[in-house]
Structure formats: structure tokens, C-alpha cells
Coordinates of N, CA and C in Angstrom, one line a residue:
M1 N 0.1 51.1 65.3 CA -1.2 50.3 65.3 C -2.3 51.1 65.8
G2 N -2.1 52.0 66.8 CA -3.2 52.8 67.4 C -3.9 53.6 66.3
D3 N -3.1 54.2 65.4 CA -3.7 55.1 64.4 C -4.6 54.3 63.5
K4 N -4.2 53.1 63.0 CA -5.0 52.3 62.1 C -6.3 51.8 62.8
R5 N -6.1 51.4 64.1 CA -7.3 51.0 64.9 C -8.3 52.2 64.9
S6 N -7.8 53.4 65.2 CA -8.7 54.5 65.2 C -9.4 54.8 63.9
R7 N -8.7 54.6 62.8 CA -9.2 54.9 61.5 C -10.3 53.8 61.1
I8 N -10.0 52.6 61.6 CA -11.1 51.6 61.3 C -12.3 51.9 62.1
I9 N -12.2 52.2 63.4 CA -13.3 52.5 64.2 C -14.1 53.7 63.6
K10 N -13.4 54.8 63.2 CA -14.1 55.9 62.6 C -14.8 55.5 61.3
A11 N -14.2 54.7 60.5 CA -14.8 54.3 59.2 C -16.1 53.5 59.5
L12 N -16.0 52.6 60.5 CA -17.2 51.8 60.8 C -18.3 52.7 61.4
K13 N -17.9 53.7 62.2 CA -18.9 54.6 62.8 C -19.5 55.5 61.7
D14 N -18.7 56.0 60.8 CA -19.2 56.9 59.7 C -20.2 56.1 58.9
A15 N -20.0 54.8 58.8 CA -20.9 54.0 58.0 C -22.4 53.9 58.6
Q16 N -22.5 54.3 59.9 CA -23.8 54.3 60.6 C -24.5 52.9 60.4
K17 N -23.7 51.9 60.8 CA -24.3 50.5 60.8 C -24.6 49.9 59.5
S18 N -24.0 50.5 58.4 CA -24.1 49.9 57.1 C -22.7 49.1 57.0
P19 N -22.7 48.0 56.2 CA -21.5 47.2 56.1 C -20.4 47.9 55.4
V20 N -19.2 47.7 55.9 CA -18.0 48.2 55.2 C -17.1 47.0 54.9
S21 N -16.7 46.8 53.6 CA -16.0 45.7 53.2 C -14.6 45.7 53.7
G22 N -14.0 44.6 53.9 CA -12.5 44.6 54.2 C -11.7 45.2 53.1
E23 N -12.1 45.0 51.9 CA -11.3 45.6 50.8 C -11.3 47.1 50.8
D24 N -12.5 47.7 51.1 CA -12.6 49.2 51.3 C -11.7 49.6 52.4
L25 N -11.8 48.9 53.6 CA -11.0 49.4 54.7 C -9.5 49.3 54.4
G26 N -9.1 48.2 53.7 CA -7.7 48.0 53.4 C -7.2 49.0 52.4
T27 N -8.0 49.4 51.5 CA -7.6 50.5 50.6 C -7.4 51.8 51.3
K28 N -8.4 52.1 52.2 CA -8.2 53.4 52.9 C -7.0 53.4 53.8
L29 N -6.6 52.3 54.4 CA -5.5 52.3 55.3 C -4.2 51.8 54.7
G30 N -4.3 51.4 53.4 CA -3.0 50.9 52.7 C -2.5 49.6 53.3
I31 N -3.4 48.7 53.7 CA -3.1 47.4 54.2 C -3.9 46.3 53.6
S32 N -3.5 45.1 53.8 CA -4.2 44.0 53.2 C -5.4 43.6 53.9
R33 N -6.3 42.9 53.3 CA -7.6 42.5 54.0 C -7.2 41.6 55.2
T34 N -6.2 40.8 55.1 CA -5.8 40.0 56.2 C -5.4 40.8 57.4
M35 N -4.7 42.0 57.2 CA -4.4 42.9 58.3 C -5.6 43.5 58.8
V36 N -6.6 43.9 57.9 CA -7.8 44.4 58.4 C -8.5 43.4 59.3
W37 N -8.6 42.2 58.9 CA -9.2 41.1 59.8 C -8.5 41.1 61.1
K38 N -7.2 41.2 61.2 CA -6.4 41.1 62.5 C -6.8 42.3 63.3
Y39 N -6.9 43.5 62.7 CA -7.4 44.7 63.5 C -8.8 44.5 64.0
I40 N -9.6 44.0 63.2 CA -11.0 43.7 63.7 C -11.0 42.8 64.8
K41 N -10.2 41.7 64.7 CA -10.2 40.7 65.8 C -9.7 41.4 67.2
S42 N -8.7 42.3 66.9 CA -8.2 43.0 68.1 C -9.2 43.9 68.8
L43 N -10.0 44.6 68.0 CA -11.1 45.4 68.4 C -12.2 44.6 69.1
Q44 N -12.5 43.5 68.6 CA -13.5 42.6 69.1 C -13.0 42.1 70.5
A45 N -11.7 41.8 70.7 CA -11.2 41.4 71.9 C -11.2 42.4 73.0
D46 N -11.2 43.7 72.5 CA -11.3 44.8 73.5 C -12.7 45.3 73.7
G47 N -13.7 44.5 73.2 CA -15.1 44.8 73.6 C -16.0 45.4 72.5
Y48 N -15.4 45.7 71.4 CA -16.2 46.3 70.3 C -17.0 45.2 69.7
E49 N -18.3 45.4 69.6 CA -19.2 44.4 69.0 C -19.3 44.7 67.4
I50 N -18.5 43.9 66.7 CA -18.4 44.1 65.2 C -18.9 42.8 64.5
E51 N -20.0 42.9 63.8 CA -20.5 41.8 63.0 C -19.7 41.6 61.7
S52 N -19.4 40.4 61.3 CA -18.6 40.1 60.2 C -19.3 39.2 59.2
S53 N -19.4 39.6 58.0 CA -20.0 38.7 56.9 C -19.1 38.6 55.7
P54 N -18.7 37.4 55.3 CA -17.7 37.3 54.2 C -18.2 38.1 52.9
K55 N -19.5 38.2 52.7 CA -20.0 38.8 51.5 C -20.3 40.3 51.7
R56 N -20.7 40.7 52.9 CA -21.2 42.1 53.1 C -20.1 43.0 53.7
G57 N -19.3 42.4 54.6 CA -18.2 43.2 55.3 C -18.5 43.3 56.8
Y58 N -18.1 44.4 57.4 CA -18.1 44.6 58.8 C -19.1 45.7 59.3
V59 N -19.8 45.4 60.3 CA -20.7 46.4 60.9 C -20.4 46.6 62.4
L60 N -20.3 47.8 62.7 CA -20.1 48.1 64.2 C -21.4 48.2 64.8
K61 N -21.7 47.4 65.8 CA -23.0 47.3 66.5 C -23.0 48.1 67.8
S62 N -21.8 48.0 68.5 CA -21.7 48.8 69.8 C -20.3 48.9 70.2
V63 N -20.1 50.0 71.0 CA -18.7 50.2 71.5 C -18.6 49.9 73.0
P64 N -17.5 49.5 73.5 CA -17.4 49.2 75.0 C -17.5 50.5 75.8
Q65 N -18.0 50.4 76.9 CA -18.2 51.5 77.9 C -16.9 51.7 78.7
L66 N -15.8 51.8 78.0 CA -14.5 52.0 78.6 C -13.9 53.2 78.1
L67 N -12.8 53.7 78.7 CA -12.2 55.0 78.4 C -11.0 54.8 77.5
Y68 N -11.2 54.1 76.4 CA -10.2 53.8 75.4 C -9.7 55.1 74.7
P69 N -8.4 55.4 74.6 CA -7.9 56.5 73.9 C -8.5 56.8 72.6
E70 N -8.7 55.8 71.8 CA -9.3 56.0 70.4 C -10.7 56.7 70.5
E71 N -11.5 56.3 71.5 CA -12.8 56.8 71.7 C -12.7 58.3 72.2
I72 N -11.8 58.5 73.1 CA -11.7 59.9 73.7 C -11.2 60.8 72.6
Q73 N -10.2 60.5 71.9 CA -9.6 61.4 70.9 C -10.5 61.7 69.8
M74 N -11.4 60.7 69.4 CA -12.3 61.0 68.3 C -13.4 62.0 68.7
G75 N -13.6 62.2 70.0 CA -14.6 63.2 70.5 C -14.0 64.5 70.8
L76 N -12.6 64.6 70.8 CA -12.0 65.9 71.2 C -11.9 66.9 70.1
K77 N -12.0 68.2 70.4 CA -11.9 69.2 69.5 C -10.9 70.2 70.0
T78 N -9.8 69.7 70.6 CA -8.8 70.6 71.2 C -7.5 70.5 70.3
T79 N -6.7 71.5 70.5 CA -5.3 71.5 69.9 C -4.3 71.0 70.8
L80 N -4.6 70.9 72.1 CA -3.5 70.7 73.1 C -3.9 69.4 73.9
L81 N -5.0 69.5 74.6 CA -5.4 68.3 75.5 C -5.7 67.1 74.8
G82 N -5.1 66.0 75.2 CA -5.4 64.7 74.7 C -4.7 64.3 73.4
K83 N -3.8 65.0 73.0 CA -3.1 64.5 71.8 C -2.3 63.2 72.0
K84 N -1.9 63.1 73.3 CA -1.3 61.8 73.7 C -2.1 61.3 75.0
I85 N -2.4 60.1 75.0 CA -3.1 59.5 76.2 C -2.5 58.2 76.6
H86 N -2.2 58.2 77.9 CA -1.7 56.9 78.5 C -2.9 56.3 79.2
Y87 N -3.3 55.1 78.8 CA -4.5 54.4 79.3 C -4.1 53.2 80.2
F88 N -4.8 53.1 81.3 CA -4.6 51.9 82.2 C -5.9 51.4 82.7
E89 N -6.0 50.0 82.8 CA -7.1 49.4 83.4 C -7.2 49.8 84.9
E90 N -6.0 49.7 85.5 CA -6.0 49.9 87.0 C -4.6 50.5 87.3
V91 N -4.6 51.6 88.2 CA -3.4 52.2 88.7 C -3.5 52.5 90.2
T92 N -2.5 52.8 90.8 CA -2.6 53.4 92.2 C -3.2 54.7 92.1
S93 N -2.6 55.6 91.3 CA -3.1 57.0 91.2 C -2.6 57.5 89.8
T94 N -3.5 58.1 89.1 CA -3.2 58.8 87.8 C -2.2 60.0 88.0
N95 N -2.4 60.7 89.1 CA -1.6 61.8 89.5 C -0.1 61.4 89.7
S96 N 0.0 60.2 90.3 CA 1.4 59.7 90.6 C 2.1 59.4 89.3
I97 N 1.4 58.7 88.4 CA 2.0 58.4 87.1 C 2.3 59.7 86.3
A98 N 1.4 60.6 86.4 CA 1.6 61.9 85.7 C 2.8 62.6 86.2
K99 N 3.0 62.6 87.5 CA 4.2 63.3 88.1 C 5.5 62.5 87.6
E100 N 5.4 61.2 87.5 CA 6.6 60.5 87.1 C 7.1 60.8 85.6
I101 N 6.1 61.1 84.8 CA 6.4 61.2 83.4 C 6.3 62.7 82.9
A102 N 5.9 63.6 83.8 CA 5.7 65.0 83.4 C 6.9 65.7 82.7
S103 N 8.1 65.4 83.3 CA 9.2 66.1 82.7 C 9.5 65.7 81.2
S104 N 9.1 64.5 80.8 CA 9.5 64.0 79.5 C 8.3 64.0 78.5
E105 N 7.1 64.5 79.0 CA 5.9 64.4 78.1 C 5.5 65.8 77.7
E106 N 4.8 65.9 76.6 CA 4.3 67.1 76.1 C 3.2 67.7 77.0
E107 N 3.0 68.9 77.0 CA 1.9 69.5 77.6 C 0.6 69.0 77.0
G108 N -0.4 68.7 77.9 CA -1.7 68.3 77.3 C -1.8 66.8 77.4
T109 N -0.7 66.1 77.8 CA -0.8 64.6 77.8 C -1.8 64.2 79.0
L110 N -2.6 63.2 78.7 CA -3.5 62.7 79.7 C -3.0 61.3 80.2
V111 N -3.3 61.1 81.4 CA -3.2 59.7 82.1 C -4.6 59.4 82.6
I112 N -5.1 58.3 82.1 CA -6.5 57.9 82.4 C -6.6 56.5 82.8
A113 N -7.5 56.1 83.8 CA -7.6 54.8 84.2 C -9.1 54.4 84.5
E114 N -9.4 53.1 84.4 CA -10.7 52.6 84.7 C -10.9 52.6 86.3
V115 N -9.8 52.3 87.0 CA -9.8 52.2 88.5 C -8.6 52.8 89.1
Q116 N -8.7 53.5 90.2 CA -7.6 53.8 91.0 C -7.7 53.2 92.3
K117 N -6.5 52.5 92.7 CA -6.5 51.9 94.0 C -6.1 52.7 95.2
G118 N -5.4 53.8 94.8 CA -4.8 54.7 95.9 C -5.2 56.1 95.5
G119 N -6.3 56.4 94.9 CA -6.6 57.8 94.6 C -6.7 58.6 95.8
R120 N -6.3 59.9 95.7 CA -6.2 60.8 96.8 C -6.8 62.2 96.5
G121 N -7.3 62.8 97.5 CA -7.8 64.2 97.4 C -6.8 65.2 98.1
R122 N -7.4 66.3 98.5 CA -6.7 67.3 99.2 C -6.3 66.8 100.6
M123 N -5.1 67.2 101.0 CA -4.6 66.9 102.3 C -4.4 65.4 102.5
G124 N -4.2 64.6 101.4 CA -4.0 63.2 101.5 C -5.1 62.3 101.8
R125 N -6.3 62.9 101.6 CA -7.6 62.2 101.9 C -7.7 61.1 100.8
E126 N -8.3 60.0 101.2 CA -8.6 58.9 100.2 C -9.7 59.3 99.3
W127 N -9.5 59.0 98.0 CA -10.5 59.3 96.9 C -10.9 58.0 96.3
V128 N -12.1 57.5 96.7 CA -12.6 56.2 96.2 C -12.8 56.3 94.7
S129 N -12.2 55.3 93.9 CA -12.2 55.4 92.5 C -12.5 54.1 91.8
P130 N -13.7 53.6 91.9 CA -14.1 52.3 91.3 C -14.4 52.4 89.8
H131 N -14.7 51.2 89.2 CA -15.2 51.3 87.8 C -16.4 52.2 87.7
G132 N -16.5 52.8 86.5 CA -17.6 53.6 86.2 C -17.4 55.1 86.2
G133 N -16.3 55.5 86.8 CA -15.9 57.0 86.9 C -14.9 57.3 85.8
I134 N -14.6 58.6 85.8 CA -13.6 59.1 84.9 C -12.4 59.6 85.8
W135 N -11.4 58.7 85.9 CA -10.2 59.0 86.7 C -9.1 59.4 85.8
M136 N -8.7 60.7 85.8 CA -7.7 61.1 84.9 C -6.9 62.3 85.5
S137 N -5.7 62.4 84.9 CA -4.8 63.6 85.2 C -4.3 64.1 83.9
V138 N -4.1 65.5 83.9 CA -3.7 66.1 82.7 C -2.4 66.9 83.1
I139 N -1.4 66.8 82.2 CA -0.1 67.4 82.4 C -0.1 68.8 81.8
L140 N 0.0 69.9 82.6 CA 0.0 71.2 82.1 C 1.4 71.9 82.4
K141 N 1.9 72.7 81.6 CA 3.1 73.4 81.7 C 2.9 74.9 81.4
P142 N 2.1 75.6 82.2 CA 1.7 76.9 81.9 C 2.7 78.0 82.0
G143 N 3.8 77.8 82.7 CA 4.9 78.7 82.8 C 4.5 80.0 83.6
I144 N 3.7 79.8 84.6 CA 3.2 80.9 85.4 C 3.9 80.8 86.7
S145 N 3.8 81.9 87.5 CA 4.4 82.0 88.8 C 3.8 81.1 89.7
L146 N 4.6 80.5 90.6 CA 4.1 79.5 91.6 C 2.9 80.1 92.4
R147 N 2.9 81.4 92.7 CA 1.9 81.9 93.6 C 0.5 81.9 92.9
H148 N 0.5 81.7 91.6 CA -0.8 81.7 90.8 C -1.2 80.3 90.5
A149 N -0.5 79.3 91.1 CA -0.8 77.9 90.8 C -2.3 77.5 91.2
S150 N -2.7 78.1 92.3 CA -4.0 77.7 92.8 C -5.2 78.1 91.9
R151 N -4.9 79.0 90.9 CA -5.9 79.4 90.0 C -6.2 78.3 89.0
L152 N -5.3 77.4 88.8 CA -5.5 76.3 87.9 C -6.6 75.4 88.4
T153 N -6.7 75.2 89.7 CA -7.8 74.4 90.2 C -9.1 75.0 90.0
L154 N -9.2 76.4 90.2 CA -10.5 77.1 90.0 C -10.9 77.0 88.5
V155 N -9.9 77.3 87.6 CA -10.2 77.3 86.2 C -10.7 76.0 85.7
A156 N -10.0 74.9 86.2 CA -10.5 73.5 85.9 C -11.9 73.3 86.4
G157 N -12.2 73.7 87.6 CA -13.5 73.5 88.1 C -14.6 74.2 87.3
L158 N -14.3 75.4 86.9 CA -15.2 76.2 86.1 C -15.4 75.5 84.8
A159 N -14.4 75.0 84.2 CA -14.5 74.3 82.9 C -15.4 73.1 83.0
V160 N -15.2 72.3 84.1 CA -16.0 71.1 84.3 C -17.5 71.5 84.5
A161 N -17.7 72.5 85.3 CA -19.1 72.9 85.7 C -19.8 73.4 84.5
N162 N -19.1 74.2 83.6 CA -19.7 74.8 82.4 C -20.1 73.7 81.4
V163 N -19.3 72.6 81.3 CA -19.6 71.6 80.4 C -20.9 70.8 80.9
I164 N -20.9 70.6 82.2 CA -22.1 69.9 82.8 C -23.3 70.7 82.6
R165 N -23.2 72.1 82.9 CA -24.4 73.0 82.6 C -24.9 72.9 81.2
N166 N -24.0 72.8 80.3 CA -24.4 72.8 78.9 C -25.1 71.5 78.6
M167 N -25.1 70.5 79.5 CA -25.9 69.3 79.3 C -27.2 69.4 80.0
G168 N -27.5 70.6 80.6 CA -28.8 70.8 81.3 C -28.8 70.4 82.7
L169 N -27.7 70.3 83.3 CA -27.6 70.0 84.8 C -27.1 71.2 85.6
D170 N -27.6 71.4 86.8 CA -27.2 72.6 87.5 C -25.9 72.2 88.4
A171 N -24.8 72.4 87.7 CA -23.5 72.1 88.4 C -23.0 73.3 89.1
R172 N -22.5 73.2 90.3 CA -22.0 74.3 91.1 C -20.6 73.9 91.6
I173 N -19.9 75.0 91.8 CA -18.5 74.7 92.4 C -18.6 74.9 94.0
K174 N -18.0 74.0 94.7 CA -17.8 74.1 96.2 C -16.3 74.4 96.4
W175 N -16.0 75.6 96.8 CA -14.6 76.0 97.0 C -13.9 75.0 97.9
P176 N -12.7 74.6 97.6 CA -11.8 75.1 96.5 C -11.8 74.2 95.2
N177 N -12.3 73.0 95.4 CA -11.9 72.0 94.3 C -13.0 71.0 93.9
D178 N -14.2 71.2 94.3 CA -15.3 70.3 94.1 C -16.4 70.8 93.1
V179 N -17.0 69.9 92.3 CA -18.1 70.3 91.5 C -19.2 69.4 92.0
R180 N -20.4 70.0 92.2 CA -21.5 69.3 92.7 C -22.8 69.5 91.9
I181 N -23.7 68.5 92.0 CA -25.0 68.6 91.4 C -26.0 68.2 92.4
N182 N -26.9 69.1 92.8 CA -27.9 68.9 93.8 C -27.2 68.5 95.1
G183 N -26.2 69.1 95.4 CA -25.4 68.9 96.7 C -24.5 67.6 96.6
K184 N -24.5 66.9 95.5 CA -23.7 65.7 95.5 C -22.5 65.9 94.7
K185 N -21.4 65.4 95.2 CA -20.1 65.6 94.5 C -20.0 64.8 93.3
V186 N -19.6 65.4 92.1 CA -19.5 64.6 90.9 C -18.0 64.8 90.4
C187 N -17.3 65.7 90.9 CA -15.9 65.9 90.4 C -15.1 66.5 91.5
G188 N -13.9 66.0 91.7 CA -12.9 66.6 92.6 C -11.6 66.8 91.8
I189 N -10.9 67.9 92.1 CA -9.8 68.3 91.3 C -8.6 68.5 92.3
L190 N -7.5 67.8 92.1 CA -6.3 67.8 92.8 C -5.1 68.3 92.0
T191 N -4.7 69.5 92.3 CA -3.5 70.1 91.6 C -2.3 69.9 92.3
E192 N -1.3 69.2 91.6 CA 0.0 69.0 92.2 C 1.1 69.6 91.3
T193 N 2.1 70.2 91.9 CA 3.0 70.9 91.1 C 4.5 70.6 91.3
K194 N 5.4 71.0 90.4 CA 6.8 71.0 90.6 C 7.3 72.3 90.1
A195 N 8.1 73.0 90.9 CA 8.5 74.4 90.5 C 10.0 74.5 90.6
E196 N 10.5 75.4 89.8 CA 11.9 75.9 89.8 C 11.9 77.3 90.2
V197 N 12.5 77.6 91.4 CA 12.5 79.0 92.0 C 11.0 79.4 92.1
D198 N 10.5 80.3 91.3 CA 9.2 80.8 91.4 C 8.3 80.5 90.2
R199 N 8.8 79.6 89.3 CA 8.2 79.3 88.1 C 7.7 77.8 88.1
L200 N 6.5 77.6 87.6 CA 6.0 76.2 87.6 C 6.7 75.4 86.5
E201 N 7.2 74.2 86.8 CA 7.7 73.3 85.8 C 6.6 72.6 85.2
Y202 N 5.7 72.1 86.0 CA 4.4 71.5 85.6 C 3.4 71.5 86.7

């Protein structure tokens, strides 16, 4: 179902607010107009504003300000990160879920939530995680020595800071795991590991 939802969203976005008929969507997806209608209803229930006209078709007016996997994956240009996304409205901690599933999931899998009730930072400190933030964990399996694990935090921080700088904001890293803009923290990175002997499992 997720793939067809994504393809409907993409088709409506590509139309740039011009109507797309149910027949055209059905032909592209290989499904009936009735099934298209059901997918549209599902998207509307999830917050997508889609106008429907029997004669003209469907027009996407706006998308929800939520971290839906379909929206994230359409914006990614990676070969590894985000191929699979576990989405939750609310969790205790995305890191806790990632640790539970890491052994059975592919590298690059994301766990993302709208709210964390028990988010944590370094040394077990509380990390307040209300609606409006990006609370996520990524499962990595780099196969490096355990003594090099701390480098992952620095590399992640540099990547986040570079992306923010590319948007015209002066992002700076505060050692060892914070990214700040004008002295205010905008990102914290918590790296948790499992190792066998001296090699990282994840």
C-alpha cells in the first residue's frame, strides 16, 4: 500500500496543482478508479488536502506538516539512508526502538517519531522532544573497530552542520555532540553501540 500511496502523492505533486483524473492515476498504478478513490480517502484522513471533482479529477492543495515516510523518501537522494523508515506518532525513544530492531534490520533504516516521551542525551540526561522537531535514529553497521565509534558522532555532527550552512545559517559544532546556531542548540546526537569483541555490530 505504501508504494502506491507514494506514487499517487508524487503524481499529484508533479501535476503542480493541475487536476489529475482518477482514470489516469489508475492506469499509472494498474488499479481501478475505486481503489484510487480509497487511496485518496486514506491520504485525506492523514492530513493531505486533496480537492476532488468528478469531472476534473484530484488536485493536491497542501501536505501535512508531519514526518511521513512517503514525504521523507521522496526528498532523499541517498542509496543507503532511509530506504526503510519506521514511523511513529509517539514513542518513548527512537534510539530504544532502533536498538531493539537493529540486528534484524538493514543498514540505513530510520526510526522517526513526532514526539518522544523519554528522549535522552549523553549520560542519561533528559532530552525534551515535543511536536515540531525531528526525532530520529538511524541504524548504521560500519564494521569499524570499537575504539573508532566516537568518530561517528563527529561525522554526523559535521554532516548536519554542513546541511544547515548550505541553507545560509551559521551552524557550529559544540564538542562532542551538539550543533548550534547563534549559541542555541538545534541538534543533539547520541551514539549507542553494540559490539562483538572489538568490532561494532551496530
